[in-house]
Coordinates of C-alpha atoms and ligand atoms in Angstrom, one line a residue:
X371 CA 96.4 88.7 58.7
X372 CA 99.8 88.2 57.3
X373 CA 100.3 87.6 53.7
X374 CA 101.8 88.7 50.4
X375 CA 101.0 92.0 49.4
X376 CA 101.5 94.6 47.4
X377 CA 104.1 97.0 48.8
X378 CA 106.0 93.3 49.1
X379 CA 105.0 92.7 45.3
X380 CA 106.2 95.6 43.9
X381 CA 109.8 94.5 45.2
X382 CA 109.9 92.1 42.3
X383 CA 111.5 91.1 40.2
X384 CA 114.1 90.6 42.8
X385 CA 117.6 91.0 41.9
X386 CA 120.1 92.0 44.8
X387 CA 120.1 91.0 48.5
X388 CA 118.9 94.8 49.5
X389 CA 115.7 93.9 47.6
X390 CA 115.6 90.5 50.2
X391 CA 116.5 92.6 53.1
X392 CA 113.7 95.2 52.3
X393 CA 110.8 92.4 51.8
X394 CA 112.0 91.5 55.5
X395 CA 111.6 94.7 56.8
X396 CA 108.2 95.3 55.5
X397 CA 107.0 91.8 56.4
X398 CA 109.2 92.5 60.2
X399 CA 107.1 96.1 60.5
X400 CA 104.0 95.6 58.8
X401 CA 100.5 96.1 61.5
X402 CA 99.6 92.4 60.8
X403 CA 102.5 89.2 61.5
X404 CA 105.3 88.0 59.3
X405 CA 104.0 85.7 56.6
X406 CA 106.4 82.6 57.7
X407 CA 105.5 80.5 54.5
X408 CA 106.4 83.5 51.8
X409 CA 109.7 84.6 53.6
X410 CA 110.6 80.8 54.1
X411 CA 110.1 80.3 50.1
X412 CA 111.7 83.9 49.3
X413 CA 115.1 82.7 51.6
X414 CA 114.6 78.6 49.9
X415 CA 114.5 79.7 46.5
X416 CA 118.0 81.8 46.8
X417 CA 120.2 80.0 48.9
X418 CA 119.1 77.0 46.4
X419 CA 119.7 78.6 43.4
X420 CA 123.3 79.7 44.7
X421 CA 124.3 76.5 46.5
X422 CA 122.6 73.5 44.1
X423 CA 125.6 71.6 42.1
X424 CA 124.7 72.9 38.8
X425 CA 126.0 76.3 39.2
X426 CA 128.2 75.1 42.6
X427 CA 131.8 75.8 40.1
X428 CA 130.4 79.0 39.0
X429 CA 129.8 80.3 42.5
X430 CA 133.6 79.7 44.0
X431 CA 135.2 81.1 40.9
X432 CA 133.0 84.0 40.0
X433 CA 133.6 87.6 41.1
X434 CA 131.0 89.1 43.6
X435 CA 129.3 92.5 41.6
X436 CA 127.1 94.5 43.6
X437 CA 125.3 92.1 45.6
X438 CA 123.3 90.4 42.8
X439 CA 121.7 87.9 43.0
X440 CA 119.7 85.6 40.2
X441 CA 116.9 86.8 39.4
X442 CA 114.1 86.0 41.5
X443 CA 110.6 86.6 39.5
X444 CA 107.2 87.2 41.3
X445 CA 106.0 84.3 39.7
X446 CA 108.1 81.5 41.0
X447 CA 107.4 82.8 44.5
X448 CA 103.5 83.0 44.0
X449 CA 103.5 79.2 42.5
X450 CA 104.5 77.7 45.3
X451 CA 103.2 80.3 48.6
X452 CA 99.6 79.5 46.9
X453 CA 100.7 75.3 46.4
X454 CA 101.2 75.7 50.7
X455 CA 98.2 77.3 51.3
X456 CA 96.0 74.7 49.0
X457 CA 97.9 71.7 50.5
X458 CA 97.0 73.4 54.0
X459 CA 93.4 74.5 53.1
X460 CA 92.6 71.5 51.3
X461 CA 94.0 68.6 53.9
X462 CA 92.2 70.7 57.0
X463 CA 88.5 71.4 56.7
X464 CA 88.4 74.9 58.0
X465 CA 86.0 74.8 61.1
X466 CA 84.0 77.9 61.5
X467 CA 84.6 79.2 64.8
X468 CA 88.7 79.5 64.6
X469 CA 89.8 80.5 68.4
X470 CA 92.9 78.9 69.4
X471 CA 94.4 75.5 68.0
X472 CA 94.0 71.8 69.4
X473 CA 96.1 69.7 70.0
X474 CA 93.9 67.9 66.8
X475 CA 94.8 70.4 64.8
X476 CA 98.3 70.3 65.7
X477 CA 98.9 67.1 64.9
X478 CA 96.8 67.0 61.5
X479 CA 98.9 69.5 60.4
X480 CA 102.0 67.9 61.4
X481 CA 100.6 64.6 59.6
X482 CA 100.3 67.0 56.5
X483 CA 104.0 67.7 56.5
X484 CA 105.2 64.3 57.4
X485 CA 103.0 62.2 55.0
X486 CA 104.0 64.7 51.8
X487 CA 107.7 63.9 52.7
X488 CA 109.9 61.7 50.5
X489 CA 109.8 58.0 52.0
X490 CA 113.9 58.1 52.7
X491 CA 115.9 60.5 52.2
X492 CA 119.3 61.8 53.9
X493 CA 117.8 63.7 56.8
X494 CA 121.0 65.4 57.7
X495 CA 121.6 66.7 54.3
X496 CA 122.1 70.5 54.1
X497 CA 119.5 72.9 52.5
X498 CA 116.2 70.7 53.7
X499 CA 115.5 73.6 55.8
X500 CA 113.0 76.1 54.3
X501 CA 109.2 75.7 52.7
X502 CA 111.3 75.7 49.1
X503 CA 113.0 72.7 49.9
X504 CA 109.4 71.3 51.1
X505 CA 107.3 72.0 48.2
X506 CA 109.8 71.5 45.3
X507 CA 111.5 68.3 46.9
X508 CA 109.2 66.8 49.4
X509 CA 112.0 66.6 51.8
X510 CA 112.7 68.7 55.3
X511 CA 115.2 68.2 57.9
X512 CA 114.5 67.7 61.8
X513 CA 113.8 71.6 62.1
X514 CA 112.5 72.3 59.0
X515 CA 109.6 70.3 59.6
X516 CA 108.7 72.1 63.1
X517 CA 108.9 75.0 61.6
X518 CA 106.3 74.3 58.5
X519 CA 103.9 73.5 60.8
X520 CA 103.8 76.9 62.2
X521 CA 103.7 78.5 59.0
X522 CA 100.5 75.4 57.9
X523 CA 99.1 76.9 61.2
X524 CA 99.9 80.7 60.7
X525 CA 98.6 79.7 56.7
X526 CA 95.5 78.4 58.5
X527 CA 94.6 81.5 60.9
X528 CA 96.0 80.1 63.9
X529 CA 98.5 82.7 65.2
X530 CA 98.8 80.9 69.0
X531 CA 101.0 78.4 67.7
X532 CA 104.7 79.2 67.8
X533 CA 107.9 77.6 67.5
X534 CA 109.8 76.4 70.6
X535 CA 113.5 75.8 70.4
X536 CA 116.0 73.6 72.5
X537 CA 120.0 73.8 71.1
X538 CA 118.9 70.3 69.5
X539 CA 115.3 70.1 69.0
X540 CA 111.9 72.0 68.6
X541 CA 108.7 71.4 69.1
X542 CA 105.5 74.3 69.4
X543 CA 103.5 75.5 71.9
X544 CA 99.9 76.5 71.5
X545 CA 96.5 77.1 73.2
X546 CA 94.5 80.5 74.9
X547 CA 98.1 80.8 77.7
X548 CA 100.8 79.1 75.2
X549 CA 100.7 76.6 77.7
X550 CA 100.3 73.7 75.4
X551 CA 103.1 71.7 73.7
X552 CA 103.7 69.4 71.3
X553 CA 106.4 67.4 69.3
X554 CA 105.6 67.5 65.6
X555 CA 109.0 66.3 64.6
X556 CA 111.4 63.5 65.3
X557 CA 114.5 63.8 67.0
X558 CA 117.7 62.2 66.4
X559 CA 118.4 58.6 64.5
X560 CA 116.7 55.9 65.0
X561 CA 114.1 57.1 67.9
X562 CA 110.7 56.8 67.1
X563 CA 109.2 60.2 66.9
X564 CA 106.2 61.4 69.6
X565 CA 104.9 63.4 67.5
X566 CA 101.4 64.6 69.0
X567 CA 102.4 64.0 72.3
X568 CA 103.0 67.0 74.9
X569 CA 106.7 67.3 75.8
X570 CA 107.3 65.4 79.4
X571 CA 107.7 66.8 82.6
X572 CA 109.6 64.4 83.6
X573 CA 113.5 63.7 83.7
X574 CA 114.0 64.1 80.2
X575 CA 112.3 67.4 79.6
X576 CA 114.9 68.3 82.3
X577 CA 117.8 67.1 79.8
X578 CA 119.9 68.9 77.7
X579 CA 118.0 67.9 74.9
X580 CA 115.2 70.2 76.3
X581 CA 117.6 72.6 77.5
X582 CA 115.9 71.7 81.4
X583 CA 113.2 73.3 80.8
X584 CA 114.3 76.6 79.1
X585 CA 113.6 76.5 75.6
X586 CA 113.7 79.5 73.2
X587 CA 109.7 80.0 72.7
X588 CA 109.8 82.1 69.9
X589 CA 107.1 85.2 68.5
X590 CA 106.4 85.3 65.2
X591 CA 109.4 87.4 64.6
X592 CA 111.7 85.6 66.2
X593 CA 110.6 82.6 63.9
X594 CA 111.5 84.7 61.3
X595 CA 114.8 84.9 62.9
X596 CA 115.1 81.3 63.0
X597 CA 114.5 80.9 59.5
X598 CA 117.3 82.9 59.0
X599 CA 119.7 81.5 61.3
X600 CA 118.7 78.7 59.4
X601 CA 119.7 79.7 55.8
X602 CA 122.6 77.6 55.3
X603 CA 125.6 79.2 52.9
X604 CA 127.5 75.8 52.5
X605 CA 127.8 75.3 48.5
X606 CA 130.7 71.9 49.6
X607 CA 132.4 71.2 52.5
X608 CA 135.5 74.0 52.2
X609 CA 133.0 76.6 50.2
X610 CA 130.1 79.0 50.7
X611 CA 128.4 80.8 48.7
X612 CA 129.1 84.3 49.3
X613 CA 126.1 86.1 48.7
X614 CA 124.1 83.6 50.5
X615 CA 126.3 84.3 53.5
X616 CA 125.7 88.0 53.1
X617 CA 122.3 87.9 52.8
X618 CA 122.2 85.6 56.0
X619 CA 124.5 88.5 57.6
X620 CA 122.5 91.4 56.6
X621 CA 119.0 89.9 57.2
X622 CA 120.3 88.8 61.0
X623 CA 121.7 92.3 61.6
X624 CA 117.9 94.3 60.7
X625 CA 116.7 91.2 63.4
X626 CA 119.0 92.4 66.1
X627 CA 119.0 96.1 65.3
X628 CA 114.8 95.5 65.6
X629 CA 115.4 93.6 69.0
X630 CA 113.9 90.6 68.1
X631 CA 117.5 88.6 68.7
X632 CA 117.5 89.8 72.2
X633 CA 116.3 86.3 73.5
X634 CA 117.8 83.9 70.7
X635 CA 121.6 83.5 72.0
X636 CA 121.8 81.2 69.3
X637 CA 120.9 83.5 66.5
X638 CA 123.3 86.2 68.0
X639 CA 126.1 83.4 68.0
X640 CA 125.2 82.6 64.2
X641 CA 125.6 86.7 63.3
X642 CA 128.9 86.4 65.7
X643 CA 130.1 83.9 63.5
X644 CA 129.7 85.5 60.2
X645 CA 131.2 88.5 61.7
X646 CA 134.2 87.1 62.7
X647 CA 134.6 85.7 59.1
X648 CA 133.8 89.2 57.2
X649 CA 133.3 92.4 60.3
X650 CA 130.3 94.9 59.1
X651 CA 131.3 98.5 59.2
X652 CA 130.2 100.9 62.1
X653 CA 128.6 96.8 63.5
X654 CA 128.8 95.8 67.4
X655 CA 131.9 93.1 67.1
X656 CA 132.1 90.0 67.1
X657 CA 133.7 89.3 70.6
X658 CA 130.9 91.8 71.9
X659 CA 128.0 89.7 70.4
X660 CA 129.3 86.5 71.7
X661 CA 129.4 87.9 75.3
X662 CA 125.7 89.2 74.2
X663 CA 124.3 85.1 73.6
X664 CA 125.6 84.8 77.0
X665 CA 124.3 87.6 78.8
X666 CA 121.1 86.3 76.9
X667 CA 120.9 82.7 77.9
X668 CA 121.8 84.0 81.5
X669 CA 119.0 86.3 81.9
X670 CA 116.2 84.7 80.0
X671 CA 116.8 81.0 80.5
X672 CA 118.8 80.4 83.7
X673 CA 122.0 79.7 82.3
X674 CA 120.9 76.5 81.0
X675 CA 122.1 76.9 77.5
X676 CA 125.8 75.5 76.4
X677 CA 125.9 76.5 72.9
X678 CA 126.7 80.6 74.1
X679 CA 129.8 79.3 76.0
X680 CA 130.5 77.1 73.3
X681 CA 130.3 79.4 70.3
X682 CA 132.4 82.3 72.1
X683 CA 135.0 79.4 73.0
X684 CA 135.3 78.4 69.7
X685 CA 136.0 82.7 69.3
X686 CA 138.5 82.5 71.6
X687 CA 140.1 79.3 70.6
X688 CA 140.6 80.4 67.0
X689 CA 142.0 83.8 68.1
X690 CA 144.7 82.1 70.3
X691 CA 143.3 83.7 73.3
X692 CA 143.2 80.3 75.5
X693 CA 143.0 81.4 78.8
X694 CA 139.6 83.2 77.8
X695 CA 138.7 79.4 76.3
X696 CA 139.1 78.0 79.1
X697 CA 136.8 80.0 81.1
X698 CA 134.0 79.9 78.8
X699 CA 134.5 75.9 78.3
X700 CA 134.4 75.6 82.0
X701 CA 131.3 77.6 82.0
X702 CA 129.6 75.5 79.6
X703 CA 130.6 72.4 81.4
X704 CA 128.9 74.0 84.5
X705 CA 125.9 73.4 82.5
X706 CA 125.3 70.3 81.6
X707 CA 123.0 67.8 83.2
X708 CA 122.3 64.4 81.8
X709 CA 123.5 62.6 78.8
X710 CA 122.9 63.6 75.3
X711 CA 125.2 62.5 72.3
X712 CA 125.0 65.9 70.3
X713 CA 126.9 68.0 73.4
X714 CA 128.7 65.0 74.5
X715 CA 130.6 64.8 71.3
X716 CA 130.7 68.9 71.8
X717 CA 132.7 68.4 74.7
X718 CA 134.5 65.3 73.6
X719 CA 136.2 67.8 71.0
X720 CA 136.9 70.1 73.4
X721 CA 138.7 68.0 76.0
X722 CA 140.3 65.6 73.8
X723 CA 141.4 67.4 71.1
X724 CA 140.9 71.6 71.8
X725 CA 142.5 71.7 74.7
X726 CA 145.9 69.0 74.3
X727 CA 146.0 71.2 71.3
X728 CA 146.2 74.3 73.6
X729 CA 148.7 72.1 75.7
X730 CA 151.0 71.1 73.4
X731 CA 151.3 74.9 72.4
X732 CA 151.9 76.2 75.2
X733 CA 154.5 73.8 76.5
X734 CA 156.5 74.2 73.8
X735 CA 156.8 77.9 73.2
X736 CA 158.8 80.1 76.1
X737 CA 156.3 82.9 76.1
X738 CA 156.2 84.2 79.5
X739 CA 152.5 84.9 79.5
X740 CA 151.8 81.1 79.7
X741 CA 148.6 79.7 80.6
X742 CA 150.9 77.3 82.5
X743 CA 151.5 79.7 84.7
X744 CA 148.5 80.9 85.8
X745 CA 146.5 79.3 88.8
X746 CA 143.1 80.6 86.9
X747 CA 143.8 78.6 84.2
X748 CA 144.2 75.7 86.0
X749 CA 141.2 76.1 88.3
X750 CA 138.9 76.8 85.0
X751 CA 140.6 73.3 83.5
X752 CA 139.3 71.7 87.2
X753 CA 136.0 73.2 86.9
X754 CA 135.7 72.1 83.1
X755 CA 136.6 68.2 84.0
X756 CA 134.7 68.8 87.5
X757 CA 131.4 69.4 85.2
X758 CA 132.3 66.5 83.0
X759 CA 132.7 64.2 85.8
X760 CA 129.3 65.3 87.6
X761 CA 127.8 64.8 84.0
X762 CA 129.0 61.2 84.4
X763 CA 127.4 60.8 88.1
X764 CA 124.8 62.1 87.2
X765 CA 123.7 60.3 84.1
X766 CA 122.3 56.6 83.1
X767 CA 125.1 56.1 80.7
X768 CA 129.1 56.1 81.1
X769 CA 130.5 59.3 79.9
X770 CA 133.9 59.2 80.3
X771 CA 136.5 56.4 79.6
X772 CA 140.2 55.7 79.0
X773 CA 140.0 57.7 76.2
X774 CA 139.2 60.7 78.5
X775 CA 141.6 60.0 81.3
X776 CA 144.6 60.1 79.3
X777 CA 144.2 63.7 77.7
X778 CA 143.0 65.2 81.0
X779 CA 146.2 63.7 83.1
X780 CA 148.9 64.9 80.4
X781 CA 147.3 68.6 80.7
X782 CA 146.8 68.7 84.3
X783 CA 150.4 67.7 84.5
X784 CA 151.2 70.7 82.1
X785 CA 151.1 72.5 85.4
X786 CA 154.1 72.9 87.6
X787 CA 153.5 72.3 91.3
X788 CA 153.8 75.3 92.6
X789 CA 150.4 76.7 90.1
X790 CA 148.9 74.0 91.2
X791 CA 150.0 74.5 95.0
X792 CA 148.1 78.1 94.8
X793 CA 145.0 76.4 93.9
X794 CA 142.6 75.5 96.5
X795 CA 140.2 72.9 96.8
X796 CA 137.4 74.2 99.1
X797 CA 135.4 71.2 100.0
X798 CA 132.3 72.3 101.7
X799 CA 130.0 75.3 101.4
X800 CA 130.6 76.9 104.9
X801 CA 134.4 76.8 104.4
X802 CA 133.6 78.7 101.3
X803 CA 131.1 80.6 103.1
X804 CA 134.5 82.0 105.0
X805 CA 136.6 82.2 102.5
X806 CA 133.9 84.3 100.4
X807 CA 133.9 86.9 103.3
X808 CA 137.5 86.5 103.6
X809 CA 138.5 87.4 100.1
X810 CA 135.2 89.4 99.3
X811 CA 135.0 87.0 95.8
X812 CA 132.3 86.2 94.6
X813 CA 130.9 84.8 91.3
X814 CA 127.6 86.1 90.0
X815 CA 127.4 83.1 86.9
X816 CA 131.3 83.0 86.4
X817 CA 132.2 86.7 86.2
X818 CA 135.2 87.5 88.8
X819 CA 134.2 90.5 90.2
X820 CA 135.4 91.7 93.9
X821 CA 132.4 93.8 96.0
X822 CA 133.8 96.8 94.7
X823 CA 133.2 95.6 91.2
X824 CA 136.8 94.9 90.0
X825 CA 137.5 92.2 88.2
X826 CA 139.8 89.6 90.6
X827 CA 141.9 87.3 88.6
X828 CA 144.3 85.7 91.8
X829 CA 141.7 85.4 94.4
X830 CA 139.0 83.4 92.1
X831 CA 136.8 81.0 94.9
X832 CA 136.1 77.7 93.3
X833 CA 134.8 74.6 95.3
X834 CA 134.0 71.3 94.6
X835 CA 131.5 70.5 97.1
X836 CA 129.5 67.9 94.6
X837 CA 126.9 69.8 93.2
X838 CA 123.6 68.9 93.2
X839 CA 121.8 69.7 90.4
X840 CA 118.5 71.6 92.3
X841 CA 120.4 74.1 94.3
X842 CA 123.0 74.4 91.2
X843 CA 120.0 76.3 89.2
X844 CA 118.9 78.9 91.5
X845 CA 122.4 79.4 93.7
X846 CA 123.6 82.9 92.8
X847 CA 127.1 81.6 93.7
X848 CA 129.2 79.4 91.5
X849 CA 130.8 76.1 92.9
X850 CA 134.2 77.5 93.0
X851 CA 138.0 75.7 93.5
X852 CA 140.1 78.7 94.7
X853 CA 143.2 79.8 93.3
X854 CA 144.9 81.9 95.9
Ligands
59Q1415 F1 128.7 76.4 69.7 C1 129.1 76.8 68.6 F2 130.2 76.1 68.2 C2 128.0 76.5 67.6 N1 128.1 76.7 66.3 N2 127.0 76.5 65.6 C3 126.0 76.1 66.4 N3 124.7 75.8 66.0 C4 124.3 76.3 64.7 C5 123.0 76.9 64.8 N4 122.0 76.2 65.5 C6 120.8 76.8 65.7 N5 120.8 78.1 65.4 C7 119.6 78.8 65.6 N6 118.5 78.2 66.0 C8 118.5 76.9 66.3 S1 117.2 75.8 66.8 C9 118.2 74.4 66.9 C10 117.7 73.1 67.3 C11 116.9 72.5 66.1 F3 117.6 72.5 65.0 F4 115.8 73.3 65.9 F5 116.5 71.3 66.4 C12 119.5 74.7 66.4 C13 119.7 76.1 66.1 C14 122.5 75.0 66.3 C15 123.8 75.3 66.9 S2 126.5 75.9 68.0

């Protein structure tokens, strides 16, 4: 049985984020589960008390001491981990013989939550994440919801419900195999939520919304993860609050250092991020972790993940190293399947304004290395707008439009003839069939490597043989255009 006991209590009064980061790692090690509700209220009450407006000025000019933190006292934490419990114990009737949750149960607790929120409220807002910002404000965003009905479940002794995670939405899965789903929270603006229902098995549980059927289906511990991925540092729109962001930092880094990142790419993205902003000592860098939420979304869940690609993009991007960009932009690109207005506006920003940005750079300087000169650069640009465009066959909406066309014609003209000469469209698979053998290239999901394992910049294979979207998920080979 999870819960709040005493080698946790005698933490308190908790004053500095290595009294946080110690209640995690007896809650991560203990013999019985994580309590999600107490170490959801623990994480709420600080980042509150360090982002809310009243002490917002105080928190941008004062001077970081030893990571203190305001002081957190046993009793604030007790009030409102025993208020969840009685709003779960009371609004369920406990039925004797426990076993494994119903879809019933499911949904009654996921009518607790939604009928004790605020009637309308800004659901985008930030901070509306954790059990904190449930049981002092009646308000919870999109995830936060999701995630406090597992912890009303966990609260309620049913430990086979757990958390499932797309790169836009969650939902949980429960029953004796974890076979079961259901939505319990809405998605988006403006659709009416499902909650109650199992997700689909139909086209749209093959979207990106439901990452094509490869969500992150967490363990207990990897929820706590997500509740810390989800700890959100922003005091304004320039500002965070620096200890908050530490604490986010250190608690992620006793997650990975206990393995329980090793499927959450996202989670590894987030601790990539906060790296690049302030490196830990002695740490695996930031680069390193990036390539780790790729490696992770490649071997656990098919390579049907964007936000990896998109996160060490944004790495490269920001550290001027474009060429790099483009490759991992192409590779997310290579993922996509149907419409979804989240990533579309992800890749919107890339095309239209990341890479004429890129463009406009290097056309202008004289540095020799250019990008403009390189036929892999160009073939990654193909492959990027190649994904776009199947996106755009392949979907019920219109993706792209004027608005797209210019951009993409003024950077493919960037490159002189003779790059582009050296690039090769391959148009069918048993042309690239022979020029695989020929040149020994393969791709094994976008890494250049030769047979004898060195990397091959020149002789990357990339074809445009329209890809359809069955053989795209298993084909060990990548549709290649080939830059000789
Ligand atoms: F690709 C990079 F530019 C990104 N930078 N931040 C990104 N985020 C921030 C963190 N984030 C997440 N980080 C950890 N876990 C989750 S679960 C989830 C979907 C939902 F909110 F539950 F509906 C989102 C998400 C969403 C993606 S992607």
């Amino acid at each position: 049985m999870a819960g709040f006991r005493d080698l946790d209590k005698v933490l308190f009064p908790i004053k500095s984020i290595n009294n946080v980061v110690q209640l995690f790692r007896n809650q991560l090690e203990s013999p019985s589960e994580p309590d999600l509700a107490l170490l959801s209220i623990v994480a709420g009450v600080i980042e509150n008390s360090l982002t809310s407006r009243s002490n917002a000025a105080l928190q941008v000019c004062e001077p970081v001491e030893q990571n203190n933190l305001p002081i957190l006292e046993i009793k604030t934490v007790e009030i409102l981990y025993d208020k969840f419990r009685s709003i779960m114990l009371n609004a369920v009737d406990q039925n004797k013989a426990k076993g494994f949750a119903t879809r019933d149960l499911v949904k009654k607790v996921s009518d607790v939550i939604w009928n004790s929120l605020t009637r309308s409220y800004y659901k985008d807002r930030a901070h509306l994440q954790s059990l904190y910002s449930f049981l002092s404000g009646n308000k919870l965003d999109c995830f936060g919801v999701a995630f406090a009905v597992v912890a009303g479940c966990q609260c309620l002794g049913y430990n086979d419900v757990h958390l499932a995670l797309s790169e836009d939405h969650a939902w949980v899965i429960f029953g004796e195999n974890g076979t079961e789903t259901a939505e319990v929270t809405w998605h988006g603006k403006g659709n009416e939520d499902k909650r109650g229902q199992e997700i689909g098995k139909g086209v749209s549980a093959r979207s990106w919304l439901y990452v094509n059927n490869k969500p992150v289906i967490c363990t207990r511990h990897m929820e706590v993860a997500a509740l810390v991925s989800a700890i959100n540092p922003s005091l304004n729109s320039t500002h965070d609050a620096y200890e908050v962001a530490l604490l986010q930092q250190e608690l992620l880094w006793l997650l990975y250092e206990l393995g329980h990142l090793k499927k959450y790419p996202m989670a590894i993205g987030n601790l990539g991020d906060l790296e690049e902003i302030a490196a830990t000592e002695g740490k695996v860098p930031c680069k390193d972790l990036f390539q780790e939420a790729v490696t992770s979304a490649r071997s656990y869940y098919s390579n049907q993940h964007v936000y990896p690609y998109t996160y060490q993009g944004g790495y490269f991007y920001r550290n001027k190293m474009y060429e790099e960009a483009f490759e991992s932009w192409a590779n997310a690109s290579d993922v996509i399947r149907l419409d979804d207005e989240e990533i579309y506006k992800e890749f919107l920003e890339i095309a239209n304004e990341l890479i004429p940005h890129i463009m406009k750079i290097e056309s202008s300087g004289f540095s020799a290395n250019t990008i403009l000169k390189k036929p892999k650069c160009f073939a990654d640009l193909l492959r990027f707008y190649d994904g776009i465009c199947q996106w755009e066959e392949g979907s019920a909406t219109p993706v792209l439009h004027i608005g797209w066309a210019k951009p993409l014609v003024l950077t493919i003209s960037k490159f002189d003839a003779d790059v582009r000469a050296q690039v090769n469209i391959v148009c069918d698979k048993s042309e690239e069939d022979k020029l695989l053998k020929k040149n020994g290239t393969y791709f094994n999901n976008n890494n250049y490597e030769k047979e004898n394992g060195s990397t091959a910049v020149s002789d990357s294979v990339v074809s445009t043989n329209v890809k359809n979207h069955s053989d795209k998920d298993n084909s060990p080979f990548h549709p290649s255009i080939e830059a000789l």
